[in-house]
XYZ file of C-alpha atoms in Angstrom:
656
model
C -63.222 -26.696 71.856
C -63.681 -23.563 69.892
C -61.071 -22.608 67.241
C -60.603 -18.899 66.974
C -59.826 -17.846 63.379
C -58.899 -14.254 62.763
C -58.293 -12.172 59.621
C -55.511 -13.381 57.257
C -53.877 -10.908 54.865
C -51.600 -12.129 52.036
C -49.468 -9.377 50.500
C -46.994 -9.492 47.553
C -44.100 -9.777 49.969
C -45.495 -13.071 51.070
C -45.731 -14.376 47.513
C -42.797 -15.916 45.730
C -41.623 -13.379 43.215
C -38.910 -15.226 41.264
C -39.785 -14.936 37.591
C -37.222 -16.979 35.574
C -35.427 -13.709 34.746
C -38.153 -12.453 32.453
C -37.563 -8.766 31.653
C -41.326 -8.076 31.619
C -42.294 -6.141 34.725
C -44.988 -7.611 36.959
C -47.538 -5.744 39.029
C -48.541 -6.522 42.568
C -51.219 -9.246 42.795
C -54.462 -8.374 44.565
C -54.503 -8.565 48.345
C -56.566 -11.504 49.571
C -58.447 -10.999 52.822
C -60.272 -13.964 54.274
C -62.558 -13.573 57.303
C -63.688 -16.585 59.256
C -66.155 -16.546 62.191
C -65.788 -18.524 65.398
C -67.501 -21.902 65.247
C -67.687 -25.053 67.257
C -65.005 -27.565 66.565
C -67.594 -30.235 66.017
C -69.181 -28.449 63.048
C -69.331 -30.125 59.661
C -66.631 -27.825 58.212
C -64.264 -28.625 61.049
C -64.812 -32.271 60.414
C -64.145 -31.743 56.671
C -60.674 -30.330 57.221
C -59.780 -32.740 59.989
C -57.494 -34.249 60.948
C -55.676 -30.959 61.487
C -52.888 -32.759 63.212
C -51.609 -34.007 59.847
C -48.978 -31.716 58.165
C -49.141 -31.411 54.347
C -46.739 -29.482 52.138
C -48.091 -26.534 50.235
C -48.077 -26.840 46.449
C -45.942 -24.365 44.533
C -45.643 -23.211 40.955
C -42.364 -23.724 39.142
C -41.213 -21.496 37.694
C -42.813 -18.618 39.537
C -43.184 -16.598 36.333
C -43.913 -17.611 32.742
C -44.145 -15.680 29.497
C -46.450 -16.315 26.571
C -47.128 -14.552 23.320
C -50.548 -13.002 22.939
C -50.796 -14.566 19.479
C -50.374 -18.080 20.796
C -53.352 -20.440 20.789
C -54.135 -23.109 23.339
C -53.998 -22.930 27.117
C -51.048 -21.838 29.198
C -49.841 -24.861 31.094
C -48.395 -24.199 34.551
C -46.301 -26.713 36.446
C -47.204 -27.424 40.097
C -44.702 -29.068 42.404
C -44.914 -30.548 45.912
C -48.222 -32.356 45.330
C -47.160 -35.955 45.930
C -47.991 -36.030 49.669
C -51.208 -34.022 49.485
C -54.457 -36.027 49.519
C -55.925 -36.412 46.067
C -59.315 -35.046 47.095
C -57.872 -31.762 48.345
C -59.776 -29.100 46.427
C -58.236 -25.892 45.069
C -59.755 -22.966 43.272
C -57.826 -21.814 40.198
C -58.033 -18.042 40.229
C -56.810 -15.380 37.791
C -56.342 -11.654 38.249
C -54.863 -8.892 36.087
C -53.003 -6.275 38.137
C -55.375 -4.200 40.254
C -58.346 -6.451 39.530
C -60.086 -8.856 41.943
C -59.478 -12.553 41.750
C -61.685 -14.476 39.374
C -62.149 -18.200 39.703
C -61.614 -19.783 36.290
C -61.675 -23.418 37.425
C -61.969 -25.764 40.396
C -59.592 -28.712 40.589
C -58.252 -31.318 42.952
C -54.782 -32.492 43.726
C -55.696 -35.751 42.075
C -56.636 -33.966 38.849
C -53.395 -31.968 38.999
C -51.403 -35.180 39.394
C -53.331 -36.794 36.562
C -52.422 -33.858 34.284
C -48.735 -34.389 34.965
C -48.585 -31.972 37.881
C -49.911 -29.151 35.728
C -52.716 -26.654 35.729
C -53.969 -25.165 32.466
C -55.239 -21.603 32.037
C -57.590 -21.217 29.060
C -56.237 -18.948 26.315
C -59.462 -16.901 26.204
C -58.602 -15.674 29.705
C -55.343 -14.148 28.356
C -56.451 -12.095 25.372
C -54.514 -8.885 25.923
C -50.904 -7.953 26.500
C -50.653 -7.690 30.259
C -49.212 -9.209 33.416
C -51.525 -11.766 35.000
C -51.389 -13.608 38.333
C -52.692 -17.117 38.907
C -53.173 -18.706 42.301
C -54.423 -21.937 43.765
C -56.643 -21.162 46.756
C -58.187 -23.453 49.371
C -60.430 -20.686 50.631
C -63.909 -22.061 51.337
C -63.288 -25.420 49.650
C -64.178 -28.837 50.935
C -62.574 -31.105 51.630
C -59.652 -29.009 52.874
C -56.830 -30.591 54.796
C -54.958 -27.408 55.651
C -55.570 -25.558 58.857
C -54.732 -22.247 57.210
C -55.198 -20.425 53.943
C -52.948 -21.730 51.121
C -52.532 -19.563 47.991
C -49.468 -20.443 45.853
C -49.126 -17.926 43.032
C -47.481 -17.629 39.608
C -47.150 -14.686 37.201
C -48.094 -14.991 33.539
C -46.576 -12.282 31.327
C -48.590 -11.975 28.154
C -46.450 -10.165 25.594
C -46.105 -9.734 21.846
C -42.656 -11.141 21.174
C -40.721 -9.449 18.337
C -39.252 -11.449 15.493
C -35.535 -11.724 16.246
C -33.016 -11.010 13.511
C -29.324 -11.133 12.658
C -27.366 -7.878 12.586
C -25.358 -9.196 9.622
C -26.274 -11.893 7.176
C -23.169 -12.212 4.991
C -19.688 -13.171 6.151
C -16.356 -13.552 4.413
C -13.647 -15.931 5.556
C -10.124 -15.904 4.188
C -9.263 -19.421 3.108
C -5.594 -18.778 3.908
C -6.339 -18.229 7.602
C -9.934 -19.195 8.403
C -11.398 -17.802 11.595
C -14.652 -18.399 13.446
C -17.745 -16.483 12.374
C -19.829 -14.670 14.983
C -23.540 -14.179 14.356
C -25.031 -11.226 16.206
C -28.631 -11.785 17.318
C -30.832 -8.759 17.951
C -34.414 -8.289 19.194
C -34.244 -11.384 21.375
C -34.045 -9.617 24.731
C -37.737 -9.871 25.643
C -37.791 -13.659 25.211
C -37.815 -15.919 28.272
C -34.460 -17.311 29.314
C -35.397 -20.842 28.316
C -36.360 -19.929 24.745
C -34.144 -22.042 22.539
C -32.784 -21.626 19.022
C -31.130 -24.156 16.765
C -28.155 -23.046 14.633
C -27.561 -25.125 11.495
C -24.964 -24.914 8.707
C -24.796 -26.616 5.347
C -23.837 -26.380 1.704
C -26.152 -26.818 -1.247
C -27.011 -30.494 -1.666
C -25.384 -31.619 1.587
C -28.163 -31.034 4.122
C -28.067 -29.271 7.475
C -25.677 -29.904 10.332
C -26.449 -28.571 13.804
C -23.762 -26.264 15.170
C -25.321 -25.111 18.444
C -28.593 -24.833 20.350
C -28.305 -21.780 22.575
C -30.920 -20.522 24.990
C -31.796 -16.869 25.407
C -30.048 -16.973 28.796
C -26.839 -18.025 27.016
C -27.370 -15.349 24.397
C -27.669 -12.716 27.097
C -24.435 -13.928 28.678
C -22.658 -13.640 25.295
C -24.199 -10.293 24.332
C -26.232 -11.950 21.618
C -23.280 -13.591 19.870
C -23.414 -17.094 18.399
C -20.004 -18.484 17.423
C -19.624 -20.844 14.471
C -16.166 -22.477 14.627
C -14.032 -22.493 11.481
C -14.086 -26.293 11.516
C -17.657 -26.062 10.240
C -16.505 -24.542 6.922
C -13.218 -26.376 6.234
C -12.927 -25.800 2.486
C -13.486 -22.881 0.074
C -17.050 -22.339 -1.038
C -20.424 -20.974 0.031
C -22.103 -22.093 3.244
C -25.670 -21.423 4.385
C -26.516 -20.773 8.030
C -29.952 -20.743 9.677
C -31.128 -19.874 13.165
C -34.561 -21.336 13.858
C -37.099 -22.288 16.534
C -38.421 -25.149 14.462
C -39.257 -28.287 16.426
C -38.196 -26.930 19.808
C -40.238 -27.696 22.911
C -39.045 -24.611 24.765
C -40.483 -22.075 22.380
C -42.622 -19.013 22.990
C -42.866 -17.465 19.561
C -46.228 -18.110 17.920
C -44.757 -18.808 14.482
C -41.772 -20.259 12.723
C -38.490 -18.367 13.027
C -35.866 -18.926 10.318
C -32.995 -16.441 10.214
C -30.636 -16.973 7.294
C -26.983 -16.050 6.775
C -24.236 -16.901 4.316
C -20.543 -17.631 4.779
C -18.218 -17.342 1.781
C -14.817 -18.987 2.186
C -12.275 -17.786 -0.369
C -9.448 -15.364 -1.023
C -10.651 -12.482 1.112
C -7.466 -10.758 2.201
C -7.612 -7.129 3.253
C -7.201 -4.393 0.612
C -3.887 -2.607 0.186
C -2.562 0.757 -0.960
C -0.498 0.919 -4.149
C 1.439 3.798 -2.608
C 1.445 5.016 0.967
C 3.583 8.175 0.712
C 2.746 11.290 -1.274
C 4.576 14.570 -1.704
C 3.106 17.926 -2.675
C 5.129 20.993 -3.652
C 4.121 23.817 -1.362
C 4.878 26.376 -4.066
C 2.484 24.724 -6.520
C -0.845 23.906 -4.843
C -2.561 20.814 -6.195
C -6.244 20.253 -6.761
C -6.143 16.840 -5.127
C -4.067 13.816 -4.197
C -5.326 10.426 -5.352
C -4.796 7.256 -3.337
C -5.248 3.936 -5.115
C -6.539 0.876 -3.252
C -6.059 -2.603 -4.687
C -7.240 -6.097 -3.804
C -10.922 -5.198 -3.964
C -11.976 -8.846 -4.178
C -15.248 -9.520 -5.973
C -16.315 -11.674 -3.026
C -16.783 -8.580 -0.861
C -20.371 -7.305 -1.225
C -20.886 -3.897 -2.801
C -22.483 -2.444 0.327
C -19.350 -3.016 2.449
C -18.634 0.410 3.927
C -15.159 1.957 4.006
C -14.242 5.005 6.107
C -11.590 7.519 4.982
C -10.255 10.159 7.391
C -7.196 12.370 7.691
C -5.441 14.677 10.121
C -2.409 17.005 10.375
C 0.311 15.189 12.276
C 1.209 16.704 15.613
C -1.927 18.805 15.940
C -4.817 18.419 18.359
C -7.541 18.412 15.744
C -7.612 14.604 15.639
C -9.075 12.715 12.717
C -11.157 14.694 10.260
C -13.613 13.086 7.831
C -12.815 12.717 4.153
C -15.513 10.361 2.923
C -17.305 7.083 3.473
C -17.462 4.880 0.402
C -19.112 1.574 -0.310
C -17.056 -1.149 -1.901
C -19.252 -0.841 -4.969
C -18.411 2.857 -5.315
C -14.731 2.140 -4.736
C -14.729 -0.486 -7.471
C -16.520 1.889 -9.834
C -13.795 4.493 -9.176
C -11.053 2.009 -9.996
C -9.993 1.875 -6.361
C -9.184 5.581 -6.304
C -9.817 7.760 -3.256
C -9.429 11.520 -3.773
C -8.126 13.861 -1.057
C -9.005 17.418 -2.074
C -6.216 19.983 -2.127
C -7.913 22.322 0.330
C -7.436 19.733 3.069
C -3.634 19.773 2.625
C -3.030 23.423 1.783
C -0.519 24.224 4.538
C 3.050 22.830 4.593
C 3.486 19.858 6.862
C 2.757 16.155 7.204
C -0.744 14.712 6.968
C -1.868 11.204 7.960
C -4.621 9.386 6.076
C -6.464 6.318 7.381
C -8.646 3.933 5.385
C -10.481 1.339 7.457
C -13.521 -0.870 7.867
C -13.348 -0.486 11.634
C -16.692 0.444 13.142
C -18.449 0.328 9.765
C -21.773 -1.366 9.139
C -22.303 -3.452 7.196
C -18.877 -5.048 7.550
C -18.200 -8.404 5.929
C -14.461 -8.695 6.438
C -13.406 -11.403 8.888
C -11.239 -8.884 10.713
C -10.654 -5.150 10.846
C -8.032 -3.537 8.622
C -6.448 -0.088 8.655
C -4.503 1.292 5.686
C -2.207 4.211 6.470
C -0.879 6.834 4.080
C 0.948 10.100 4.604
C 1.026 13.258 2.534
C 4.014 15.578 2.906
C 3.638 19.178 1.747
C 6.998 20.905 1.197
C 9.663 21.536 -1.466
C 10.601 18.611 -3.702
C 12.397 19.850 -6.855
C 12.982 17.357 -9.680
C 16.567 16.308 -10.505
C 18.566 18.130 -13.188
C 21.498 17.094 -15.351
C 24.781 18.812 -14.576
C 25.936 18.602 -18.216
C 24.127 20.326 -21.044
C 25.897 18.193 -23.640
C 28.561 15.517 -23.507
C 30.909 14.626 -26.357
C 32.302 11.203 -27.051
C 34.124 9.702 -30.025
C 32.597 7.013 -32.169
C 35.469 4.603 -31.649
C 35.644 5.061 -27.873
C 34.818 2.009 -25.804
C 34.064 3.252 -22.255
C 30.445 3.881 -21.250
C 29.394 7.522 -20.987
C 28.731 8.846 -17.527
C 26.254 11.629 -16.848
C 25.580 13.426 -13.584
C 22.398 14.707 -11.959
C 21.846 16.982 -8.994
C 18.902 18.189 -6.867
C 18.018 14.777 -5.479
C 14.979 15.718 -3.407
C 14.361 14.377 0.086
C 12.043 11.665 -1.151
C 11.901 7.952 -0.262
C 14.745 5.782 -1.486
C 12.474 3.566 -3.541
C 11.410 6.385 -5.869
C 11.917 4.985 -9.374
C 13.118 7.044 -12.352
C 13.437 5.958 -15.962
C 16.468 6.790 -18.147
C 15.743 6.980 -21.884
C 17.714 7.815 -25.030
C 16.837 8.754 -28.593
C 18.898 9.653 -31.668
C 18.112 13.053 -33.121
C 16.384 12.754 -36.469
C 15.536 9.097 -35.945
C 11.971 7.837 -36.222
C 12.497 5.024 -33.735
C 11.559 7.237 -30.779
C 12.709 6.834 -27.205
C 14.532 3.734 -26.079
C 14.641 2.706 -22.424
C 18.130 2.436 -20.985
C 16.860 1.313 -17.598
C 15.377 2.422 -14.306
C 17.189 3.740 -11.278
C 16.083 4.482 -7.725
C 16.920 7.550 -5.699
C 18.834 5.280 -3.332
C 21.075 4.151 -6.204
C 21.541 7.725 -7.398
C 22.522 8.879 -3.923
C 24.984 5.996 -3.576
C 26.641 6.912 -6.881
C 26.729 10.664 -6.100
C 24.219 11.321 -8.872
C 26.089 9.398 -11.573
C 24.159 7.788 -14.424
C 25.783 5.462 -16.957
C 24.826 5.242 -20.626
C 26.196 1.975 -22.032
C 28.300 2.329 -25.184
C 25.937 -0.096 -26.929
C 23.337 2.694 -27.116
C 25.763 5.019 -28.955
C 26.465 3.169 -32.169
C 26.257 5.920 -34.789
C 27.645 9.408 -35.128
C 25.017 11.947 -34.143
C 23.327 13.755 -31.283
C 21.572 11.536 -28.772
C 18.995 13.089 -26.475
C 18.877 11.607 -22.985
C 16.048 12.135 -20.508
C 15.343 11.137 -16.929
C 11.656 11.024 -16.013
C 9.192 9.790 -13.412
C 6.453 9.286 -15.989
C 4.792 5.908 -15.592
C 6.990 4.918 -12.661
C 5.827 3.234 -9.470
C 6.291 4.099 -6.747
C 6.328 7.757 -7.679
C 6.429 10.387 -4.955
C 7.121 13.511 -6.992
C 4.292 16.042 -6.921
C 4.255 16.303 -10.714
C 5.505 14.535 -13.817
C 8.913 15.880 -14.861
C 11.514 15.265 -17.564
C 15.162 16.270 -17.111
C 17.151 16.332 -20.351
C 20.692 16.397 -21.675
C 22.486 15.302 -24.858
C 25.380 13.104 -25.907
C 27.117 14.051 -29.157
C 28.881 11.095 -30.748
C 31.494 12.633 -33.056
C 34.105 11.459 -35.550
C 37.457 10.691 -34.008
C 40.348 13.089 -34.820
C 42.746 12.050 -37.606
C 46.217 13.573 -38.079
C 48.191 13.639 -41.360
C 51.010 15.594 -43.019
C 50.244 17.399 -46.262
C 52.104 19.306 -48.961
C 51.358 22.891 -49.926
C 48.433 21.720 -52.042
C 46.910 19.840 -49.127
C 47.721 16.375 -50.401
C 48.720 13.791 -47.841
C 52.441 13.026 -47.820
C 54.665 10.710 -45.851
C 58.092 12.121 -46.880
C 59.506 15.591 -47.257
C 62.889 17.178 -47.942
C 64.444 20.061 -46.054
C 67.546 22.108 -46.815
C 70.295 21.702 -44.334
C 70.677 24.544 -41.914
C 67.546 26.248 -43.171
C 64.139 26.639 -41.490
C 61.624 24.113 -42.745
C 57.819 24.192 -42.700
C 55.627 21.110 -42.200
C 51.854 21.135 -42.575
C 49.543 19.076 -40.375
C 45.936 18.386 -41.360
C 43.440 17.648 -38.577
C 40.043 16.105 -39.365
C 37.200 14.861 -37.150
C 35.950 16.544 -34.010
C 38.509 18.523 -32.051
C 37.296 20.207 -28.863
C 38.489 23.531 -27.620
C 41.611 23.181 -25.522
C 43.167 20.319 -27.468
C 46.973 20.524 -27.816
C 48.689 19.828 -31.156
C 52.472 19.268 -30.984
C 55.130 18.484 -33.640
C 58.248 16.665 -32.510
C 61.427 15.993 -34.568
C 63.022 12.666 -33.666
C 66.440 11.209 -34.456
C 65.704 7.627 -33.775
C 64.535 7.680 -30.210
C 66.156 11.014 -29.399
C 64.180 14.218 -29.492
C 65.854 16.770 -31.711
C 63.163 19.415 -31.504
C 59.633 19.791 -30.045
C 57.380 22.609 -31.146
C 55.338 24.740 -28.805
C 51.837 23.314 -28.411
C 49.125 24.769 -30.564
C 45.916 24.964 -28.501
C 42.611 24.870 -30.344
C 40.442 27.741 -29.228
C 37.123 26.561 -30.563
C 35.378 23.307 -31.216
C 36.202 22.342 -34.762
C 35.703 19.493 -37.196
C 38.636 20.255 -39.508
C 41.854 22.187 -39.284
C 45.142 22.934 -41.123
C 48.150 23.821 -39.026
C 51.739 24.809 -40.088
C 54.810 24.327 -37.933
C 58.308 25.860 -38.410
C 61.355 23.679 -37.711
C 64.355 25.950 -37.076
C 67.281 25.344 -39.502
C 69.743 24.982 -36.680
C 68.196 21.601 -35.942
C 68.538 20.466 -39.569
C 72.128 19.413 -40.193
C 73.463 17.960 -43.447
C 74.653 14.851 -41.677
C 71.005 13.882 -41.064
C 70.713 13.303 -44.833
C 73.556 10.770 -45.207
C 73.790 7.977 -45.770
C 69.938 7.908 -45.429
C 67.257 10.058 -43.749
C 67.460 9.831 -40.007
C 64.776 12.366 -38.939
C 61.139 11.608 -38.238
C 58.593 14.321 -37.631
C 55.721 13.217 -35.359
C 52.412 15.120 -35.019
C 50.410 14.273 -31.878
C 47.135 15.540 -30.394
C 46.432 15.770 -26.680
C 42.698 15.926 -25.890
C 41.039 17.645 -22.896
C 40.317 15.565 -19.847
C 36.647 14.969 -20.689
C 37.679 13.203 -23.898
C 40.951 11.775 -22.715
C 39.652 8.228 -23.083
C 39.741 8.543 -26.867
C 42.754 7.205 -28.751
C 44.188 9.544 -31.432
C 46.924 8.012 -33.568
C 50.022 10.100 -34.204
C 50.986 11.074 -37.738
C 54.615 10.545 -38.910
C 56.659 12.205 -41.661
C 60.070 11.046 -42.939
C 62.194 14.178 -43.254
C 65.282 14.119 -45.517
C 67.846 16.862 -44.911
C 69.546 17.906 -48.175
C 72.867 19.808 -48.286
C 72.798 23.116 -50.192
C 74.201 22.870 -53.884
C 76.090 26.117 -55.129
C 75.335 27.589 -58.621
C 77.847 27.082 -61.588
C 80.067 24.895 -59.512
C 80.800 27.608 -57.015
C 80.304 26.583 -53.472
C 78.597 29.342 -51.673
C 79.637 29.502 -48.108
C 77.176 30.207 -45.508
C 76.959 33.752 -44.255
C 79.226 34.294 -41.276
C 78.101 35.916 -38.198
C 77.628 39.688 -38.339
C 80.595 40.263 -36.039
C 83.027 39.236 -38.814
C 81.382 40.912 -41.808
C 84.412 42.959 -42.812
C 86.672 39.979 -42.610
C 84.321 38.102 -44.871
C 84.375 40.946 -47.372
C 88.239 41.057 -47.488
C 88.389 37.318 -47.782
C 86.110 37.391 -50.765
C 88.291 39.897 -52.691
C 91.400 37.873 -52.048
C 89.684 34.797 -53.309
C 88.797 36.541 -56.623
C 92.347 37.731 -57.173
C 93.606 34.259 -56.416
C 91.310 32.755 -59.006
C 92.406 35.293 -61.648
C 96.053 34.513 -61.062
C 95.424 30.841 -61.398
C 93.623 31.446 -64.649
C 96.484 33.541 -66.111
C 98.911 30.949 -64.952
C 96.981 28.380 -66.835
C 97.046 30.414 -70.042
C 100.749 30.894 -69.755
C 101.316 27.195 -69.287
C 99.230 26.443 -72.321
C 101.155 28.893 -74.500
C 104.361 27.455 -73.239
C 103.295 23.970 -74.158
C 102.230 25.128 -77.585
C 105.631 26.922 -78.077
C 107.592 23.808 -77.198
C 105.883 21.961 -79.973
């Protein structure tokens, strides 16, 4: 029987095209056309491939695509499956073809030889000298013996590439020992590697050796976007840890050389930086050259090339964030942590937001992102002022002195101010009384207290309230508000004679006006009231009109008239009964001072007539004429008595 064999065409669609996910593109393999002529079934060839009734599986390559580096040496070994049931003497041609080129037989083999080589076929390296996509096929075309009744051509693609050296996007990592978190290594330049390329990830400290953390494949790397996670349990205590990613000793490896990618993990105090102050205030009437923000906690563990981004923006506007600067940690340390916002960026009144962050920066060593916020307010923020220019207090007063300030600007409550005091003429300088916040000032309606212990000596004490050296400080500029406290001598009252000598007793003629003198020493403010009161025991006999001091004075001499009608002779017998009291009433601002009254013992003396004649007091003007007539009668009466006496004497003499 004749077997009619026609033309057989094998196209790419008929060839398995799975390629173990290699990203290297493959080209179509060459089309194989085999022409066979009709022949008698009893020919030698027909006998060589008999018995055709037997059914044998076709061998296949697994995987259907492999990748190798052009720099590799040694043959490319391909795995063939499905050969167990095929007769050992089945012959196959091993053929190779670059894209668009005809097939070239590079070897002839048998199924037995393939089995003996561990179900593999090797392609000599000298056949793969250039970067290209190659196809390899096993073909039974024209071979003998051949047990297949049709053409069998299993194929595999060999992608010859120059693999790049992979790398790590970041090689230094910081972990905060207070809250350790996993470290993520980011692999790059691995994408062109075959999926089964493996890497070993090791970690260790100096002198302790390596410990394997993971052994990911490129397929796993692709699934994780190139990230390799090292759990925090692998660096449990503070210190430095070394990490390596390597292909050393791996069987599934395509790179022609040794790969060792190194990284370091530092576990320590690596908390995020912080702002010393987050609110700033600028006076719109006095433009500033710049506003300086100060960042602290710039740990030495953070590498100098850590990048920090600074941006700002007017609040409520559509302009979004605007750039200020990008600084490295090294530059920030060199500047003492200071970041300068130029005045031209905050020229208009309003509120400005400032953001300092490591987000999106590279390199970035912090274990997590941080964002520091600040705000700059441009408006009117006047400094406080003292209500009093000067305050007086007496040296022997005990209450603390209270001062008052106004113009408490709309600034944060935690604004700190310092209250200081200094004695005029002293070389000891300023002495701190204490600090006060705006919240405390608002709660006390602007009242400040100077303890009495700071006012020991007589003199003028200068008091100042300042923001100099305070933190936090929101005022646009340094200011000093000043006032004074004058500690003065306490007033002292005393009675004096006409020569100014102090006296405690004085005589006054009965029924006649009397003058008493009061001396006043020490500080007496304007508006003080000086009063003299005449007392009979506990009863008030007379109280003088108040004398009001018109000007501030340190000394004074005051005279008071006591009308004679209040001075009766009976006050002088049997002993003085009148007491004159001088008292001083101070104005309200000094009312806390105690001023002792002065007392004078006043003796009223009856009038003594001359030459034994009692001189009567002058009667009222309405009876003047009667007084005159009465006086003449009294003279005549005295003359008569005198003559009568002479007569009696003469008579007595005559009787003798």
